[in-house]
Amino acid sequence: MKKMIGILLILCLLCGSLPMASAAGGIVIDGTWSVLLPEAPTAYEAYAAETLRRGLTEALGVEIPAVSAAENRYIAVGSASRADVSEVADNGYRITALDGNIHIAGTAQRGLQAGAYRFLEEYCNRKIYTQDIIVCPKNDRITVPADADVIYEPFFEYTDTDWNSPRDPAYSMANGLNGGQYRTLGPEMGDTVNYIGGFCHTMGWLCETWKYAETHPEYLALHDGVRTTDQPCLTNPEVLRICTENVLNLLAEKHDPSAPLQIVSVTQNDNYSCCECDACAAFEAQHGGKHSATVLNFVNQVADAVKAAGYDNVAIDTFAYTYSQAAPENIVPRDNVIVRLCSIFCCFSHPFDAKCNKEFMRDLADWSKICNRLYVWDYATNYSHTVAVFPNFNVIQKNMQILYEHNVRGVYVEGNYYVDKCDTEFSELRAYMISKCLQDPYCDLDKEVDGFLQAYYGPGGKLVGKILDIYCAHAGSFDGTLWIYYGSWACMRPMPAVTVKLVDSLWCLAKKDAEGKCLANLERSELSWRWWKASAAMGEFSYLSPCRGDEKEKLFEDLKNAGVTMLHEGRIEDYATFDRDLIRYAMPDEWSIDDRNADHVQKRIQIEKLIEKIPLFAPIGYIFNLIHS
Ligand SMILES: [Zn+2]
Ligand SMILES: [Zn+2]
């Protein structure tokens, strides 16, 4: 018996010096583990190790040390690890279990950071849902399968979106955002892919169009028979010389030879005034009659000059946007040219491969055949009425898969970049969905969304999920299409009163036991529903509702209290100019200074005043609304 106890003791002592293995054969990480760094770590390795160390400390509830030597029970990082990444693509990583320890290594300048975050997400369930909401379940043990071997390679070389949380470095690193437009990641964090000199619509200043109206009108676009500073003439050799000089000057000032990729945007201004002069028209006629031909020919020549000057890590970026969206014939982009195809005319209640988006799909397919560095500029907000519901949730993942499958290498999703002035909808949810799909278009998005809803809205989050399902089922106007410049009402088809009641009760239930930040998040997101109802004259805003005017005033006050200062893109509202009649009797979409003085709005205000005075007219208003909605 004593001998037995002695053997057991020896076994226990032996086990004490080796990593613990669970009955299922997994590696069990507990508070005795450490993060193993090389003896002289780079700042980048030290940052990844610290990310891991802090995350593990949070998950295990015990301070985990970082060490430069360990026999066992370690997670090795970077050059201290034995993970073989020789076959892993740039900015990818490998998390692998070897000899009962964990090894994490990455490639290029961002892989290791991403690997550290992935380990915490995969095995500690630590999720960065927003910049303030980091969920990390506490556990005294973390189990990693004994044969764990996770390899990740980025789906896109460039990923960016705006909103609030995506500006946060930790959020961006954990959720796969690497563009430099909306976040600053230092070299120790892996750096960003940077546009230098301007992100978009740069041709005006690169070609100095404003200078030449008097002296050289031939440098300017001839549009509708008039030379205009709106755009340059892209077949004029002097314009090419001016633009090339400015691009080279910009590079002389801002070029970073150590960056893997820097991008200079040479993109058309944001208007439709493309040049129609004889030379431009003749060139385009030889290339399928497409305006993109002159744009691409011009940008190709700038790119040649940049390459000849020795800037091998620089790409010149241009747009396939509005009049230049369709790909040209008989001309292809140079290797160092990025074409950013814009989905501005797309319907967002259906994926890109639906019938309503066939022109975009044609252009995507055409560009992907000729462009080896195709990027996409996508959209995810209603810019006309940003406060209202924009029910595009069902297409986010499918669209990202379609882009990936068409060899798109970079994606920027323009969302609500002014969200700090009108955060009333589902900004954080949408930002998270977009980020996760940029990181991996084939991720389990339903699971990600469920986790987000629970963390952001609390127990009521499940009901918010049901509300979103109803929104998406009704997404789009009469014909089912959803555009980024629709009126609020048109973003969700006519909804039967019974469905409106159901959504109302779901919001009510979701808020029932909510408190603190979760309640505030629910109330803020519900504002978009109230705005939609007010725009559609439904629910408490129906003509049959005696408190219709009061509810509109209440909505207005709640928007102000929520810090909303922008109702549309491009303009801060001056609430001092909102009079009571406007708020009470006009539709919310008509509150803005651009719309409120229109005849039909003034007429509406008069009619609604009359209805309020003589309630017998209310059913007429109700029927009128039914017919017109
Ligand atoms: Zn021209
Ligand atoms: Zn559609």
Short mmCIF file of N, CA, C and O in Angstrom, two decimals, residues 17-77:
data_model
loop_
_atom_site.label_atom_id
_atom_site.label_comp_id
_atom_site.label_asym_id
_atom_site.label_seq_id
_atom_site.Cartn_x
_atom_site.Cartn_y
_atom_site.Cartn_z
N SER A 17 5.84 18.66 -13.26
CA SER A 17 6.87 19.34 -14.05
C SER A 17 6.57 19.30 -15.55
O SER A 17 7.34 19.78 -16.35
N LEU A 18 5.44 18.69 -15.90
CA LEU A 18 5.08 18.62 -17.32
C LEU A 18 3.75 19.33 -17.55
O LEU A 18 2.95 19.46 -16.63
N PRO A 19 3.52 19.81 -18.80
CA PRO A 19 2.21 20.39 -19.08
C PRO A 19 1.12 19.37 -18.80
O PRO A 19 1.30 18.19 -19.08
N MET A 20 0.02 19.86 -18.21
CA MET A 20 -1.06 18.95 -17.89
C MET A 20 -1.82 18.57 -19.15
O MET A 20 -2.04 19.40 -20.02
N ALA A 21 -2.19 17.31 -19.23
CA ALA A 21 -3.04 16.88 -20.34
C ALA A 21 -4.38 16.46 -19.78
O ALA A 21 -4.43 15.77 -18.77
N SER A 22 -5.44 16.92 -20.39
CA SER A 22 -6.77 16.55 -19.90
C SER A 22 -7.05 15.13 -20.36
O SER A 22 -6.34 14.56 -21.18
N ALA A 23 -8.15 14.56 -19.83
CA ALA A 23 -8.50 13.21 -20.20
C ALA A 23 -8.70 13.10 -21.70
O ALA A 23 -8.37 12.11 -22.33
N ALA A 24 -9.20 14.18 -22.30
CA ALA A 24 -9.45 14.14 -23.74
C ALA A 24 -8.17 14.37 -24.54
O ALA A 24 -8.19 14.41 -25.75
N GLY A 25 -7.06 14.54 -23.87
CA GLY A 25 -5.80 14.70 -24.58
C GLY A 25 -5.48 16.13 -24.93
O GLY A 25 -4.53 16.40 -25.65
N GLY A 26 -6.25 17.07 -24.44
CA GLY A 26 -5.98 18.48 -24.75
C GLY A 26 -4.86 19.03 -23.87
O GLY A 26 -4.49 18.43 -22.86
N ILE A 27 -4.32 20.15 -24.27
CA ILE A 27 -3.31 20.84 -23.46
C ILE A 27 -4.05 21.79 -22.54
O ILE A 27 -4.86 22.60 -23.01
N VAL A 28 -3.79 21.68 -21.26
CA VAL A 28 -4.50 22.52 -20.30
C VAL A 28 -3.59 23.65 -19.83
O VAL A 28 -2.54 23.42 -19.25
N ILE A 29 -3.99 24.86 -20.14
CA ILE A 29 -3.20 26.02 -19.75
C ILE A 29 -3.81 26.59 -18.47
O ILE A 29 -5.01 26.84 -18.40
N ASP A 30 -2.97 26.77 -17.48
CA ASP A 30 -3.47 27.36 -16.23
C ASP A 30 -2.52 28.47 -15.77
O ASP A 30 -1.65 28.91 -16.53
N GLY A 31 -2.69 28.88 -14.52
CA GLY A 31 -1.93 30.01 -14.01
C GLY A 31 -0.43 29.77 -13.87
O GLY A 31 0.32 30.70 -13.57
N THR A 32 0.01 28.54 -14.11
CA THR A 32 1.45 28.26 -13.99
C THR A 32 2.18 28.49 -15.32
O THR A 32 3.39 28.31 -15.40
N TRP A 33 1.43 28.83 -16.35
CA TRP A 33 2.04 28.99 -17.68
C TRP A 33 2.66 30.39 -17.84
O TRP A 33 2.40 31.30 -17.05
N SER A 34 3.49 30.51 -18.89
CA SER A 34 4.05 31.83 -19.18
C SER A 34 4.07 32.05 -20.70
O SER A 34 3.88 31.12 -21.48
N VAL A 35 4.31 33.30 -21.05
CA VAL A 35 4.47 33.64 -22.47
C VAL A 35 5.97 33.72 -22.73
O VAL A 35 6.69 34.43 -22.02
N LEU A 36 6.42 32.96 -23.70
CA LEU A 36 7.86 32.86 -23.96
C LEU A 36 8.27 33.77 -25.13
O LEU A 36 7.76 33.66 -26.23
N LEU A 37 9.20 34.66 -24.82
CA LEU A 37 9.71 35.63 -25.80
C LEU A 37 11.14 35.28 -26.15
O LEU A 37 11.85 34.69 -25.33
N PRO A 38 11.63 35.72 -27.31
CA PRO A 38 13.07 35.59 -27.54
C PRO A 38 13.84 36.49 -26.58
O PRO A 38 13.26 37.42 -26.01
N GLU A 39 15.12 36.23 -26.41
CA GLU A 39 15.91 37.02 -25.44
C GLU A 39 15.96 38.49 -25.79
O GLU A 39 15.93 39.35 -24.93
N ALA A 40 16.08 38.78 -27.07
CA ALA A 40 16.07 40.19 -27.49
C ALA A 40 14.90 40.41 -28.45
O ALA A 40 15.08 40.42 -29.67
N PRO A 41 13.72 40.52 -27.89
CA PRO A 41 12.54 40.62 -28.78
C PRO A 41 12.51 41.95 -29.51
O PRO A 41 12.99 42.96 -29.00
N THR A 42 11.95 41.94 -30.70
CA THR A 42 11.68 43.21 -31.38
C THR A 42 10.49 43.86 -30.67
O THR A 42 9.76 43.20 -29.92
N ALA A 43 10.29 45.15 -30.94
CA ALA A 43 9.14 45.85 -30.33
C ALA A 43 7.84 45.17 -30.76
O ALA A 43 6.88 45.07 -29.99
N TYR A 44 7.85 44.68 -31.97
CA TYR A 44 6.67 44.00 -32.53
C TYR A 44 6.39 42.69 -31.79
O TYR A 44 5.25 42.40 -31.41
N GLU A 45 7.45 41.91 -31.55
CA GLU A 45 7.27 40.65 -30.80
C GLU A 45 6.85 40.94 -29.37
O GLU A 45 5.98 40.25 -28.81
N ALA A 46 7.45 41.97 -28.79
CA ALA A 46 7.11 42.32 -27.40
C ALA A 46 5.64 42.72 -27.31
O ALA A 46 4.94 42.38 -26.34
N TYR A 47 5.15 43.43 -28.33
CA TYR A 47 3.75 43.87 -28.31
C TYR A 47 2.80 42.67 -28.39
O TYR A 47 1.82 42.58 -27.66
N ALA A 48 3.13 41.74 -29.28
CA ALA A 48 2.29 40.53 -29.43
C ALA A 48 2.30 39.73 -28.13
O ALA A 48 1.26 39.24 -27.67
N ALA A 49 3.48 39.61 -27.52
CA ALA A 49 3.59 38.84 -26.28
C ALA A 49 2.78 39.51 -25.17
O ALA A 49 2.11 38.84 -24.38
N GLU A 50 2.82 40.83 -25.13
CA GLU A 50 2.09 41.56 -24.10
C GLU A 50 0.58 41.43 -24.31
O GLU A 50 -0.19 41.28 -23.35
N THR A 51 0.16 41.47 -25.56
CA THR A 51 -1.26 41.25 -25.88
C THR A 51 -1.72 39.90 -25.33
O THR A 51 -2.75 39.78 -24.67
N LEU A 52 -0.90 38.92 -25.60
CA LEU A 52 -1.22 37.56 -25.18
C LEU A 52 -1.19 37.43 -23.65
O LEU A 52 -2.07 36.84 -23.03
N ARG A 53 -0.16 37.99 -23.06
CA ARG A 53 0.04 37.91 -21.61
C ARG A 53 -1.15 38.56 -20.88
O ARG A 53 -1.73 37.99 -19.97
N ARG A 54 -1.52 39.74 -21.34
CA ARG A 54 -2.65 40.44 -20.70
C ARG A 54 -3.96 39.69 -20.89
O ARG A 54 -4.76 39.58 -19.98
N GLY A 55 -4.16 39.19 -22.10
CA GLY A 55 -5.39 38.46 -22.39
C GLY A 55 -5.50 37.20 -21.53
O GLY A 55 -6.54 36.88 -20.98
N LEU A 56 -4.38 36.48 -21.41
CA LEU A 56 -4.38 35.26 -20.60
C LEU A 56 -4.58 35.58 -19.12
O LEU A 56 -5.29 34.87 -18.41
N THR A 57 -3.94 36.66 -18.67
CA THR A 57 -4.11 37.08 -17.28
C THR A 57 -5.58 37.37 -17.00
O THR A 57 -6.13 36.97 -15.98
N GLU A 58 -6.21 38.04 -17.95
CA GLU A 58 -7.64 38.37 -17.81
C GLU A 58 -8.48 37.10 -17.78
O GLU A 58 -9.38 36.94 -16.95
N ALA A 59 -8.16 36.17 -18.67
CA ALA A 59 -8.97 34.95 -18.78
C ALA A 59 -8.78 34.04 -17.58
O ALA A 59 -9.74 33.45 -17.08
N LEU A 60 -7.54 33.91 -17.11
CA LEU A 60 -7.24 32.96 -16.03
C LEU A 60 -7.38 33.58 -14.64
O LEU A 60 -7.42 32.87 -13.64
N GLY A 61 -7.40 34.91 -14.60
CA GLY A 61 -7.52 35.58 -13.30
C GLY A 61 -6.25 35.49 -12.48
O GLY A 61 -6.26 35.67 -11.27
N VAL A 62 -5.15 35.16 -13.13
CA VAL A 62 -3.84 35.04 -12.46
C VAL A 62 -2.82 35.76 -13.33
O VAL A 62 -2.89 35.66 -14.56
N GLU A 63 -1.90 36.48 -12.70
CA GLU A 63 -0.90 37.21 -13.48
C GLU A 63 0.00 36.22 -14.23
O GLU A 63 0.69 35.39 -13.61
N ILE A 64 -0.01 36.29 -15.54
CA ILE A 64 0.83 35.40 -16.36
C ILE A 64 2.11 36.17 -16.71
O ILE A 64 2.05 37.28 -17.22
N PRO A 65 3.26 35.60 -16.46
CA PRO A 65 4.51 36.33 -16.76
C PRO A 65 4.94 36.15 -18.22
O PRO A 65 4.56 35.19 -18.88
N ALA A 66 5.76 37.08 -18.67
CA ALA A 66 6.46 36.90 -19.95
C ALA A 66 7.90 36.57 -19.59
O ALA A 66 8.51 37.26 -18.77
N VAL A 67 8.45 35.52 -20.19
CA VAL A 67 9.81 35.08 -19.82
C VAL A 67 10.63 34.86 -21.09
O VAL A 67 10.09 34.73 -22.18
N SER A 68 11.94 34.83 -20.90
CA SER A 68 12.78 34.58 -22.08
C SER A 68 13.36 33.16 -22.06
O SER A 68 14.10 32.78 -22.96
N ALA A 69 13.04 32.39 -21.00
CA ALA A 69 13.45 30.99 -20.98
C ALA A 69 12.41 30.19 -20.22
O ALA A 69 11.92 30.64 -19.19
N ALA A 70 12.05 29.05 -20.76
CA ALA A 70 11.11 28.16 -20.08
C ALA A 70 11.27 26.77 -20.65
O ALA A 70 11.50 26.61 -21.85
N GLU A 71 11.19 25.78 -19.76
CA GLU A 71 11.32 24.38 -20.19
C GLU A 71 10.01 23.89 -20.78
O GLU A 71 9.96 23.20 -21.76
N ASN A 72 8.96 24.28 -20.08
CA ASN A 72 7.64 23.76 -20.40
C ASN A 72 6.59 24.75 -19.98
O ASN A 72 6.90 25.77 -19.39
N ARG A 73 5.34 24.43 -20.31
CA ARG A 73 4.20 25.29 -19.93
C ARG A 73 4.36 26.70 -20.47
O ARG A 73 4.34 27.66 -19.72
N TYR A 74 4.55 26.78 -21.76
CA TYR A 74 4.71 28.13 -22.33
C TYR A 74 3.95 28.27 -23.66
O TYR A 74 3.66 27.29 -24.34
N ILE A 75 3.66 29.52 -23.94
CA ILE A 75 3.16 29.88 -25.28
C ILE A 75 4.27 30.71 -25.89
O ILE A 75 4.53 31.84 -25.46
N ALA A 76 4.93 30.16 -26.88
CA ALA A 76 6.09 30.84 -27.48
C ALA A 76 5.62 31.75 -28.61
O ALA A 76 4.73 31.41 -29.38
N VAL A 77 6.25 32.90 -28.66
CA VAL A 77 5.81 33.94 -29.60
C VAL A 77 6.94 34.34 -30.55
O VAL A 77 8.09 34.50 -30.13
#
